[in-house]
CSV table of C-alpha atoms in Angstrom, one decimal:
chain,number,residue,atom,x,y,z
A,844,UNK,CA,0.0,0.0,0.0
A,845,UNK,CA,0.9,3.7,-0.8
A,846,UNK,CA,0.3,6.9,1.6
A,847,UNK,CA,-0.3,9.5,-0.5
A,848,UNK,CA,0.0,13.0,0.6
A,849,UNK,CA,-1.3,15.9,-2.0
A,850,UNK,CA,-1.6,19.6,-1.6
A,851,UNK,CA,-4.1,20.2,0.5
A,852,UNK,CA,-2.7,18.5,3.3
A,853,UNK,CA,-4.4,15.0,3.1
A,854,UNK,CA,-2.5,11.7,3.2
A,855,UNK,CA,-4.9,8.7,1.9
A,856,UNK,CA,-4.0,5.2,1.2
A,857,UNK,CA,-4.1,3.3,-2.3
A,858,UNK,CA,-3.2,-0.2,-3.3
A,859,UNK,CA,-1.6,1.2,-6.5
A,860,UNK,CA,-0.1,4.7,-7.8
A,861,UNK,CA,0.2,5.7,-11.4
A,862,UNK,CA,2.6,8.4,-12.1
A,863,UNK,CA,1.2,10.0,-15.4
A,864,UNK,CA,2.9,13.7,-14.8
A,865,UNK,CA,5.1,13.1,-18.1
A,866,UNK,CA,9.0,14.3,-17.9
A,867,UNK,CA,8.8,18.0,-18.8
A,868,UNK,CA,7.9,20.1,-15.7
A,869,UNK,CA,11.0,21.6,-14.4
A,870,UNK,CA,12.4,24.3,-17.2
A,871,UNK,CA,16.2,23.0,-17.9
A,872,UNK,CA,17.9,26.5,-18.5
A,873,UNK,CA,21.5,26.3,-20.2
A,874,UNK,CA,24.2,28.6,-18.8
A,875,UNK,CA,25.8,31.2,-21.1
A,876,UNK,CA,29.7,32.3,-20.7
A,877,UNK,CA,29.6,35.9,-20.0
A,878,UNK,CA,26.0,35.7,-19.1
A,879,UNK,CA,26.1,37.6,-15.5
A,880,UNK,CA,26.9,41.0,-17.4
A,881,UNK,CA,25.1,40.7,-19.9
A,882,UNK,CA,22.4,43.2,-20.4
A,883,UNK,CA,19.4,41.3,-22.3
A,884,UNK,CA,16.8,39.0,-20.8
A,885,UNK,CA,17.1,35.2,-20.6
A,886,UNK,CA,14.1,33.1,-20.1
A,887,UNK,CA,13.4,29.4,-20.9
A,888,UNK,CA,10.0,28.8,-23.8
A,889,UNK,CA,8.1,26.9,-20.2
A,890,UNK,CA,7.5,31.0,-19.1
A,891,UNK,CA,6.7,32.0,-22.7
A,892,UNK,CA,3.1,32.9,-23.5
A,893,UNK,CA,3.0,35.0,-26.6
A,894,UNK,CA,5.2,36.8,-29.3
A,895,UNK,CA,4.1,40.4,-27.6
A,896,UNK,CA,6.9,40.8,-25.3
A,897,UNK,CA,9.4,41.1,-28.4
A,898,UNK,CA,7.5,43.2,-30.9
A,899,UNK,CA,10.0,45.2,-32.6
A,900,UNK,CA,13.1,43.4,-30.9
A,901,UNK,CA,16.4,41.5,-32.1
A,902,UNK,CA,16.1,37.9,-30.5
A,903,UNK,CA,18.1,34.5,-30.1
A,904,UNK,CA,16.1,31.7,-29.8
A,905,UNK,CA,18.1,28.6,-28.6
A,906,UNK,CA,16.9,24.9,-29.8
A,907,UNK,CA,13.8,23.7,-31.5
A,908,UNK,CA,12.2,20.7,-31.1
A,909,UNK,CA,7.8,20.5,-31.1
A,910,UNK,CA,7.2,23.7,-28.9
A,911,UNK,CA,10.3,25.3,-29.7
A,912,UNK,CA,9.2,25.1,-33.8
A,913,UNK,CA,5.9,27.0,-32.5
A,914,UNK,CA,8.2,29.6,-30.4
A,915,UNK,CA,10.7,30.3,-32.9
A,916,UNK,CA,7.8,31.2,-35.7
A,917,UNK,CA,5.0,33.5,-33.5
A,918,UNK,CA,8.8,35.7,-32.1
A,919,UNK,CA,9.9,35.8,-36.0
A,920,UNK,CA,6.9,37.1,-36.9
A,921,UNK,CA,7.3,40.1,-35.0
A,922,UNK,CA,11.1,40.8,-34.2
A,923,UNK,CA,13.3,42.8,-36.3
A,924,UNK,CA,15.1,39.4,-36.2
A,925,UNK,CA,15.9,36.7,-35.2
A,926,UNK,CA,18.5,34.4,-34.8
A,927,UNK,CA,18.0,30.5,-34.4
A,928,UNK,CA,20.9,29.1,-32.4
A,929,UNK,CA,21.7,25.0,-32.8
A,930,UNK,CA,23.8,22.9,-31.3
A,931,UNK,CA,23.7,20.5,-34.2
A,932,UNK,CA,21.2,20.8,-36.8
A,933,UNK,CA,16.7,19.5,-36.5
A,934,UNK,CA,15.7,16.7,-38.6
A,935,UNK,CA,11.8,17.9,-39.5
A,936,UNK,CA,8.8,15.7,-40.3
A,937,UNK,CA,6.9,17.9,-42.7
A,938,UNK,CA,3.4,17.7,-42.1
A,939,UNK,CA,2.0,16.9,-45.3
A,940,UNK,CA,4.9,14.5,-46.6
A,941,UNK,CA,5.7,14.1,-50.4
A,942,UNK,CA,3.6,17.6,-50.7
A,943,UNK,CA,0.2,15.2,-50.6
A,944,UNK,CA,-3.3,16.3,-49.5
A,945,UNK,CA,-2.9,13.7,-45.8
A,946,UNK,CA,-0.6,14.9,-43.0
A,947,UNK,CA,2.2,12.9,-41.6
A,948,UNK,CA,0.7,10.6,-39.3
A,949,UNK,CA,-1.0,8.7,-42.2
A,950,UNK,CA,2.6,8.1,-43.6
A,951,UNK,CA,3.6,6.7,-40.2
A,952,UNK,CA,3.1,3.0,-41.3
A,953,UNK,CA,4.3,-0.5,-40.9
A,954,UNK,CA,6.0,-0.4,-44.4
A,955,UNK,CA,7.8,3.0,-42.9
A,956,UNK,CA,8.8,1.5,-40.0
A,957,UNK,CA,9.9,-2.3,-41.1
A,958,UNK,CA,13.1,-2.1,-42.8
A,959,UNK,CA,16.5,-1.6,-41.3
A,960,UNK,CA,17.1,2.1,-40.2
A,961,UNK,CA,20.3,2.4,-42.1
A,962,UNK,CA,17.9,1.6,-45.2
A,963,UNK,CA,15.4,3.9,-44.4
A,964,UNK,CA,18.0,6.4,-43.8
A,965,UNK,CA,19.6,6.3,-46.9
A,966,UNK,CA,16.2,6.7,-48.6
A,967,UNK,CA,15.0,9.4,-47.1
A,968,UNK,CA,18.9,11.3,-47.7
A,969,UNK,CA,18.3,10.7,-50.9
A,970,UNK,CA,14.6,12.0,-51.4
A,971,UNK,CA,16.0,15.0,-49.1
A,972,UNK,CA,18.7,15.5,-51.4
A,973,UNK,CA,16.0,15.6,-54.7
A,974,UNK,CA,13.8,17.9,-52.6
A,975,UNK,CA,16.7,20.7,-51.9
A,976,UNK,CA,16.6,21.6,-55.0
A,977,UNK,CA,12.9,22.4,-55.5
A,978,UNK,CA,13.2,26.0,-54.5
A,979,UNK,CA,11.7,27.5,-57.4
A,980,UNK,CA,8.5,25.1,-57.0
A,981,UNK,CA,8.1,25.0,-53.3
A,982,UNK,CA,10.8,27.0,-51.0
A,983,UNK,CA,9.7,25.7,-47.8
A,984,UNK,CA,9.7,21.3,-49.1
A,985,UNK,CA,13.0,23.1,-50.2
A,986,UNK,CA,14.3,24.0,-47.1
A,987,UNK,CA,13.3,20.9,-45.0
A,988,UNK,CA,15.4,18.7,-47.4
A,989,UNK,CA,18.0,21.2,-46.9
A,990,UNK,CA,17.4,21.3,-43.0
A,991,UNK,CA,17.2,17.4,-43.2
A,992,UNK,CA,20.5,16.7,-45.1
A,993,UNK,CA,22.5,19.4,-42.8
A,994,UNK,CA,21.1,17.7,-39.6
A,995,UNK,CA,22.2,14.2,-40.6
A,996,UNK,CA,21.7,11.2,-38.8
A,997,UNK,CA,18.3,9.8,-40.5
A,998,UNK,CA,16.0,7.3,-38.0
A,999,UNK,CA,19.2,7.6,-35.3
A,1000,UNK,CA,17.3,10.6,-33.9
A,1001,UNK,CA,14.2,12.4,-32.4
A,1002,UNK,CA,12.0,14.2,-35.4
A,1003,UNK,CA,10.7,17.3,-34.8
A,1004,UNK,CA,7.3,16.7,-36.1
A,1005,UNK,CA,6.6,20.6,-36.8
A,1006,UNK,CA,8.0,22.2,-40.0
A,1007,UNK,CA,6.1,25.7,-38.1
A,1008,UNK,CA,9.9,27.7,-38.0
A,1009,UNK,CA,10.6,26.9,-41.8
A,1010,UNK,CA,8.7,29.2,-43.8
A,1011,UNK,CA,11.0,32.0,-41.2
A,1012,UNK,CA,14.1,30.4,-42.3
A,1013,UNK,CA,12.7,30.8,-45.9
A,1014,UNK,CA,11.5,34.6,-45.6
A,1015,UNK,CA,14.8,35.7,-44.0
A,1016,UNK,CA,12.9,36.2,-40.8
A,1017,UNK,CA,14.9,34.3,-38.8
A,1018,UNK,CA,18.5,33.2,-40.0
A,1019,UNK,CA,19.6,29.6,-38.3
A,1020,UNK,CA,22.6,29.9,-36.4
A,1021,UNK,CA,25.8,27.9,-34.6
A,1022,UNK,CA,25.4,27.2,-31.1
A,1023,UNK,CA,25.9,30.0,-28.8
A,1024,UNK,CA,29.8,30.1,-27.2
A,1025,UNK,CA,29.6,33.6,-25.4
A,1026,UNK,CA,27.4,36.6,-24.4
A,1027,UNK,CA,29.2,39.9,-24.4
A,1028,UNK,CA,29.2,42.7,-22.2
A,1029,UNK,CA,27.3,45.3,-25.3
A,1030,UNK,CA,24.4,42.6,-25.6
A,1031,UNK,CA,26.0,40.9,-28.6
A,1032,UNK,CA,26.0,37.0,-28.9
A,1033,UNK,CA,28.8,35.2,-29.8
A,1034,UNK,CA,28.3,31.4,-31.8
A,1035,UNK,CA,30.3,28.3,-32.3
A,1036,UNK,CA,31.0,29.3,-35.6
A,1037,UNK,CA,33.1,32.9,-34.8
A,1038,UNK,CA,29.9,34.6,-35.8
A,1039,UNK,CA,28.9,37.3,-33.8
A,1040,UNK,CA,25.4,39.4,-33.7
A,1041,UNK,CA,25.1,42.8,-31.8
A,1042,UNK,CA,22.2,44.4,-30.1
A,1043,UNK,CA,20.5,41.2,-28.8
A,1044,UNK,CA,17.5,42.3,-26.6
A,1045,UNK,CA,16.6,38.5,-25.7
A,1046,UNK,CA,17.7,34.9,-25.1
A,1047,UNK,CA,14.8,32.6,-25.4
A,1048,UNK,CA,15.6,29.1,-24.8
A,1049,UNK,CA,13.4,25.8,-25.4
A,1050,UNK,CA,16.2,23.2,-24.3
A,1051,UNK,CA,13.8,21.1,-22.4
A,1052,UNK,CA,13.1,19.9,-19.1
A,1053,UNK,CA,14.6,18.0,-16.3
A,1054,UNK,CA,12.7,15.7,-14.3
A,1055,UNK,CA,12.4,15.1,-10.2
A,1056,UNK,CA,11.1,12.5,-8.0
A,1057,UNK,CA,11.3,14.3,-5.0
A,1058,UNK,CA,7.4,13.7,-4.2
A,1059,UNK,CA,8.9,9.6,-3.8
A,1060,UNK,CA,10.0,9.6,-0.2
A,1061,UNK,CA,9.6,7.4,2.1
A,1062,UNK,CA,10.5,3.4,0.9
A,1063,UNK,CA,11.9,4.2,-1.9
A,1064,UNK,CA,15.6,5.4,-0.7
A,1065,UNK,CA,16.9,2.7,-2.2
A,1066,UNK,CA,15.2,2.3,-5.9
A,1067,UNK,CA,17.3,4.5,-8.6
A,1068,UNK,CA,15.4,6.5,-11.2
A,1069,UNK,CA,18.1,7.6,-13.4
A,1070,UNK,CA,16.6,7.1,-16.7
A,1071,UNK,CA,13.4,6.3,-18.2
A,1072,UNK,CA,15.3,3.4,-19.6
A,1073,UNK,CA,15.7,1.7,-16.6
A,1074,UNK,CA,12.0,1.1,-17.0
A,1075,UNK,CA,10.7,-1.9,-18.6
A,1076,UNK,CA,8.4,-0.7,-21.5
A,1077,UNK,CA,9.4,2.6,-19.8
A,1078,UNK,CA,6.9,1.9,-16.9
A,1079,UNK,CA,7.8,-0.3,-14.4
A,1080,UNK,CA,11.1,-0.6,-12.3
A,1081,UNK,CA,12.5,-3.8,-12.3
A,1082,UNK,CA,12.5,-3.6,-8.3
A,1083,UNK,CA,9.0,-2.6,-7.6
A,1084,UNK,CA,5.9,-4.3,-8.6
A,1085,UNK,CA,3.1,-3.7,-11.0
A,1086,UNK,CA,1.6,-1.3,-8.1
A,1087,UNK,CA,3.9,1.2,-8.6
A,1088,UNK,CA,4.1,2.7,-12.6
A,1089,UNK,CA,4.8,5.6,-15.2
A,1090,UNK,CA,2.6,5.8,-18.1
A,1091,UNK,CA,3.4,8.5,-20.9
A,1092,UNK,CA,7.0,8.7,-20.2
A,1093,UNK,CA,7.7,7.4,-23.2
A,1094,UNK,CA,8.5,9.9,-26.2
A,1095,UNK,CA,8.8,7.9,-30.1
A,1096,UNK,CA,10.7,9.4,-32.5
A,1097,UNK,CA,7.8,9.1,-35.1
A,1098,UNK,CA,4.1,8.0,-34.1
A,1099,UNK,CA,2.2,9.7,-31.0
A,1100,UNK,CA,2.8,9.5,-27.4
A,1101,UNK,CA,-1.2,9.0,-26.4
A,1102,UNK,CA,-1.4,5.8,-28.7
A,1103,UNK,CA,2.0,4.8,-26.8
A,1104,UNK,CA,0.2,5.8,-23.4
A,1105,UNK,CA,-3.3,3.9,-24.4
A,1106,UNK,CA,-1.3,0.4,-24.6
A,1107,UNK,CA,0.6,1.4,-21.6
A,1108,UNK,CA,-2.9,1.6,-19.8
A,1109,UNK,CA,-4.3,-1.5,-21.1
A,1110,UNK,CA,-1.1,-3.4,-20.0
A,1111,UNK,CA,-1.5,-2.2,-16.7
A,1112,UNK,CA,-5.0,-2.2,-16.8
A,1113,UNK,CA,-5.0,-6.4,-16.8
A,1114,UNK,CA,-1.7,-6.0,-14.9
A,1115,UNK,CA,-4.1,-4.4,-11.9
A,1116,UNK,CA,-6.7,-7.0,-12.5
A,1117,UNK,CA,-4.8,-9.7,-12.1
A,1118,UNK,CA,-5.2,-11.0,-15.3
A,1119,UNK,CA,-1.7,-11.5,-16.2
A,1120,UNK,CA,1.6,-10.9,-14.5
A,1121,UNK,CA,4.9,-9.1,-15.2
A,1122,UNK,CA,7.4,-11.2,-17.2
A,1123,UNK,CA,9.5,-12.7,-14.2
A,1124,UNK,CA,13.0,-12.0,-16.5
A,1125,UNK,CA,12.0,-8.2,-15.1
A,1126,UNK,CA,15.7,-6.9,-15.1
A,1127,UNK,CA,16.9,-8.9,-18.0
A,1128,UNK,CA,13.8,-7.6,-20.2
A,1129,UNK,CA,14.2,-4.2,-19.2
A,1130,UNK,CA,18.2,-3.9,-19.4
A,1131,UNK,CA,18.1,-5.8,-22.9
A,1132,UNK,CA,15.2,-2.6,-24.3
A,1133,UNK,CA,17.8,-0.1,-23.0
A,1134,UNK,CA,20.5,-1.5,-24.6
A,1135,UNK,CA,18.8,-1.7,-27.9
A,1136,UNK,CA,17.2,1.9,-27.4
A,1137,UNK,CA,20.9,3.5,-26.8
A,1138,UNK,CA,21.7,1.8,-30.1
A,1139,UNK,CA,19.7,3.4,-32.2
A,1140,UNK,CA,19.5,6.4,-30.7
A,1141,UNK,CA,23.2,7.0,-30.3
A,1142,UNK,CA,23.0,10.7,-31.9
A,1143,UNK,CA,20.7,11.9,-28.7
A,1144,UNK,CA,21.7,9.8,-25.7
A,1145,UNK,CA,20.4,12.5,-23.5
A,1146,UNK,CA,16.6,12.4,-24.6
A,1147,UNK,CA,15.9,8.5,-22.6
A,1148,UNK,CA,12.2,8.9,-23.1
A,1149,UNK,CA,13.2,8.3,-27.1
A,1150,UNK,CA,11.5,5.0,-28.3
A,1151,UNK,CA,11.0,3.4,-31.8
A,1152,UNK,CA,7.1,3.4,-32.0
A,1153,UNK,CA,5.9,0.2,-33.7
A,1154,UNK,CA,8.5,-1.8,-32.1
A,1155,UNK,CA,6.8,-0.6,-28.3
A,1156,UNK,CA,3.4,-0.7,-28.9
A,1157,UNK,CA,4.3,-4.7,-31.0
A,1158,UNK,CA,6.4,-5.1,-27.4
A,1159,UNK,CA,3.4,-4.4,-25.3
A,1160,UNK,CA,0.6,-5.9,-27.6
A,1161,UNK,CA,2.3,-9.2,-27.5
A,1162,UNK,CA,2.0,-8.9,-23.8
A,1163,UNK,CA,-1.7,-7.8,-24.1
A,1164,UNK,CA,-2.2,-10.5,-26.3
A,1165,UNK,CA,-4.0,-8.1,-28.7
A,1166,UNK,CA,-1.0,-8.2,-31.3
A,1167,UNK,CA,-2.4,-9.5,-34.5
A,1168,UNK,CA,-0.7,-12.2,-36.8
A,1169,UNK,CA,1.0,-10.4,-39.7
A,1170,UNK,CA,1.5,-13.0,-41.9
A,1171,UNK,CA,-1.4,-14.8,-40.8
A,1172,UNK,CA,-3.6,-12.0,-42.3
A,1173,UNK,CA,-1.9,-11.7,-45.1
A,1174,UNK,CA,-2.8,-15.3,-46.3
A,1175,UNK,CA,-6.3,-15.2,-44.9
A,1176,UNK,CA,-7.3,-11.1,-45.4
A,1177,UNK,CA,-4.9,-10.0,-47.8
A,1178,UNK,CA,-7.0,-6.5,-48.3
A,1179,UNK,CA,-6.6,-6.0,-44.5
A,1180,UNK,CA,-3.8,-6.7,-44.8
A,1181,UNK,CA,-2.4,-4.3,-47.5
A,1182,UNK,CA,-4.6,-1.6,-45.0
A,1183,UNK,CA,-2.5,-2.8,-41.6
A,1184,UNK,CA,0.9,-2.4,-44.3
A,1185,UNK,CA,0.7,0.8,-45.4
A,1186,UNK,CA,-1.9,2.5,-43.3
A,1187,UNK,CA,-1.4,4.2,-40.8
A,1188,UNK,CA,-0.4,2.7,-37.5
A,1189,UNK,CA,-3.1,3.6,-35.1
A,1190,UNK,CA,-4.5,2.0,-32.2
A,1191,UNK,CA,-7.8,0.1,-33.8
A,1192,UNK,CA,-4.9,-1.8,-34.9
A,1193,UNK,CA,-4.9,-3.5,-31.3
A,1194,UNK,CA,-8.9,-3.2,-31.4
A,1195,UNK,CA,-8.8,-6.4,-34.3
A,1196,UNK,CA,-7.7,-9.4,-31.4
A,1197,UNK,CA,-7.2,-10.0,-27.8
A,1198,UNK,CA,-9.1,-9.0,-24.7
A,1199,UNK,CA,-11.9,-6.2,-25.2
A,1200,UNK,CA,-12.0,-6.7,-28.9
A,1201,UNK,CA,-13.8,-4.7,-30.5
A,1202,UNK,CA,-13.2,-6.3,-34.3
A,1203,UNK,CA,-16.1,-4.6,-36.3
A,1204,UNK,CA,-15.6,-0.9,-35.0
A,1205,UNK,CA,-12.0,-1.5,-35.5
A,1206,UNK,CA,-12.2,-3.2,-39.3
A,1207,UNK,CA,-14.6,-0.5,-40.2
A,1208,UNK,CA,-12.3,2.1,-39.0
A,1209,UNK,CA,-8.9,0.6,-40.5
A,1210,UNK,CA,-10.8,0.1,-43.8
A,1211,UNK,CA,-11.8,4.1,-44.0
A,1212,UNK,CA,-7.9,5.3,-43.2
A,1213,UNK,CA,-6.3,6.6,-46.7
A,1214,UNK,CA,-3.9,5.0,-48.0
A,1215,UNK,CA,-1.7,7.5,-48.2
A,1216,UNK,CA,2.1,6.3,-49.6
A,1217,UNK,CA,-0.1,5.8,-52.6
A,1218,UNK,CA,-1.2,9.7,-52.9
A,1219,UNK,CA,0.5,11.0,-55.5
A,1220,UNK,CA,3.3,9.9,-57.8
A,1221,UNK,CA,6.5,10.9,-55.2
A,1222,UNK,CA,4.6,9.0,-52.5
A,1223,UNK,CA,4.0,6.0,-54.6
A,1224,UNK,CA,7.6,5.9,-56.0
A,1225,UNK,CA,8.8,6.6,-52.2
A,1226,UNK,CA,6.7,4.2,-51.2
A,1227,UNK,CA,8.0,0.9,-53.6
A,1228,UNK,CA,11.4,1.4,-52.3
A,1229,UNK,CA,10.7,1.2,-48.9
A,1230,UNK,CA,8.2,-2.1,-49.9
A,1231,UNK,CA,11.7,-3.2,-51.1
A,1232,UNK,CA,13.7,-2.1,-48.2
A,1233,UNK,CA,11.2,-4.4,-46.0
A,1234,UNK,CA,11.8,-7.2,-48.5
A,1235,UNK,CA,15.4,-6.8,-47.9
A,1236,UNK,CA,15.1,-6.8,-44.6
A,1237,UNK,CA,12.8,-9.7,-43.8
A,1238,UNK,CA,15.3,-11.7,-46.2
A,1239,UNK,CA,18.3,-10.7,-44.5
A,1240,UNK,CA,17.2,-10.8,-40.5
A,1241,UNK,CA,18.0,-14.8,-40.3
A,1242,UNK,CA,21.7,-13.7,-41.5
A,1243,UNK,CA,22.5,-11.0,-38.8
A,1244,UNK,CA,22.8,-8.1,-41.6
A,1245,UNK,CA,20.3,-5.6,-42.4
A,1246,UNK,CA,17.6,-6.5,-40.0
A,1247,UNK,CA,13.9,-5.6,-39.5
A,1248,UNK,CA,12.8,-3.2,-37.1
A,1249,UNK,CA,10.8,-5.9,-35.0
């Protein structure tokens, strides 16, 4: 049992606790050389409300991930300029991929997903590559690729999924910059690359959030909380029990964190019920997932809540037991099939089998998802290479070379 204490001053007992607070509550603000004399204002994007404050002024904004892409447009819009500082580049997901009429989540797919990352990688250099040069039709599909290529690193990564900040880098607006080395003492900014701006008004970082478990006190001394990856499935410690959990600290690199959190639940939903257990290789299970997380997402080793999407929500399905028979399908429902393949990869998918089915809402709403790697002629021709890239990689898993993403 659990005594929990909350604000108002009341300590009640539960069986179970759920920590569902997510990782980004307490600002993480970078320090500056030369910052204690400098004259302009510093603040992190957490205490930013609107573009108001910097009507009219000359700002550096500092990183750029989901919120930060939102930041960094609404204060270009209305400084005299701006200045987008980087430590090392922001790979973008545009929203509507291959210029089509669907956004990106109906590209995120199985077929996406599938192959190798090193395959996918060098696909999507090259369709970055072809892209870069398309400034005369379309500037700001222009810019990502050029964005994209300059950032490196492919499916190694986190995405931004927000192209927001582009059009600014397009218009002049805002002019992407090294990362920041030194403030000076007449409000200029100094960067990584000997460039230097004068007459900065404003600092205005989004560099994310650090996380504290100071509200865990008593019996847990002893339990370590270093990293979400010392989680199994990024929820449960392998020295507690199933009565103690995070859900939603989880972040993929492509794909949505509430379908992530939704399978979460479930698992601990039958967890809670006592309709199934936690595996009892607890420490093996969870050390092995961090191992193969830091692998692939050697380029960012400080973001731990980074997943790969399918190959979590496969992870926890399987121990749902609502993870549905790939190939199976395809010789039985070959037209579902094709939907499940290159569809997009929602949750009904976990709706088809398993406890609390619910196959007819779940068909009907697979069937009415566009297909949307089929959209328009880059899609399509996008979309047989990566059909070929999974090929490659279910036939060369057995060998130890090339293999598939789950």
């Amino acid at each position: 049992h659990y005594e929990v204490t909350t604000s108002d001053g009341r300590t009640r007992t539960f069986t179970a606790v759920v920590v569902a607070t997510g990782v980004n509550r307490i600002p993480k603000l970078p320090s500056f050389k030369g910052q204690e004399s400098w004259k302009g204002q510093i603040i992190h994007s957490k205490h930013y409300r609107n573009a108001s404050p910097f009507q009219g002024k000359r700002v550096v904004i500092v990183g750029c991930g989901e919120s930060g892409s939102d930041v960094t447009k609404e204060i270009s819009d209305v400084t005299e300029q701006s200045y987008l500082s980087l430590r090392r580049g922001v790979s973008v997901a545009t929203k509507y991929p291959m210029r089509s009429q669907f956004t990106s989540d109906a590209f995120s797919s199985r077929s996406h997903y599938f192959a190798h990352p090193s395959l996918v990688t060098w696909l999507f250099s090259d369709l970055n590559r072809m892209i870069s040069k398309m400034d005369d039709v379309d500037p700001v599909f222009a810019m990502i690729g050029k964005v994209n290529l300059e950032a490196g690193g492919g499916l190694y990564q986190s995405i931004t999924k927000n192209e927001n900040f582009i059009e600014s880098l397009v218009t002049g607006a805002c002019i992407k910059t090294a990362e920041i080395t030194q403030l000076l003492d007449n409000s200029s900014v100094k960067f990584a690359d000997g460039t230097i701006v004068k007459n900065i008004d404003a600092i205005v970082c989004n560099t994310g959030f650090t996380r504290s478990y100071d509200f865990l006190q008593d019996g847990f001394e002893n339990v370590s909380f270093k990293s979400s990856r010392s989680l199994f499935l990024h929820m449960f410690h392998p020295d507690l029990d199933a009565t103690f959990s995070f859900v939603g600290w989880v972040r993929p690199a492509e794909g949505g964190v509430p379908a992530l959190s939704e399978m979460q639940a479930r698992y601990l939903a039958r967890l809670l019920s006592h309709e199934t257990s936690l595996p009892s290789d607890l420490k093996t299970r969870a050390a092995a997932e961090a191992q193969e997380e830091r692998e692939r997402f050697h380029i960012v080793p400080h973001l731990d809540t980074l997943c790969h999407y399918p190959t979590m929500m496969e992870r926890i399905a399987e121990l749902v037991g609502c993870k549905p028979n790939m190939l199976w399908i395809l010789l039985t429902d070959p037209i579902l099939w094709y939907k499940l393949w290159f569809g997009s990869h929602q949750s009904a998918v976990y709706r088809l089998y398993g406890p609390r089915a619910c196959p007819d809402q779940a068909r009907d709403f697979i069937s009415n998802l566009p297909i949307a790697w089929f959209s328009n002629a880059l899609a399509s021709r996008v979309s047989r290479k990566l059909f070929l890239m999974n090929v490659v990689s279910f036939m060369c898993t057995p060998f130890g070379v090339f293999e598939s993403s789950w």
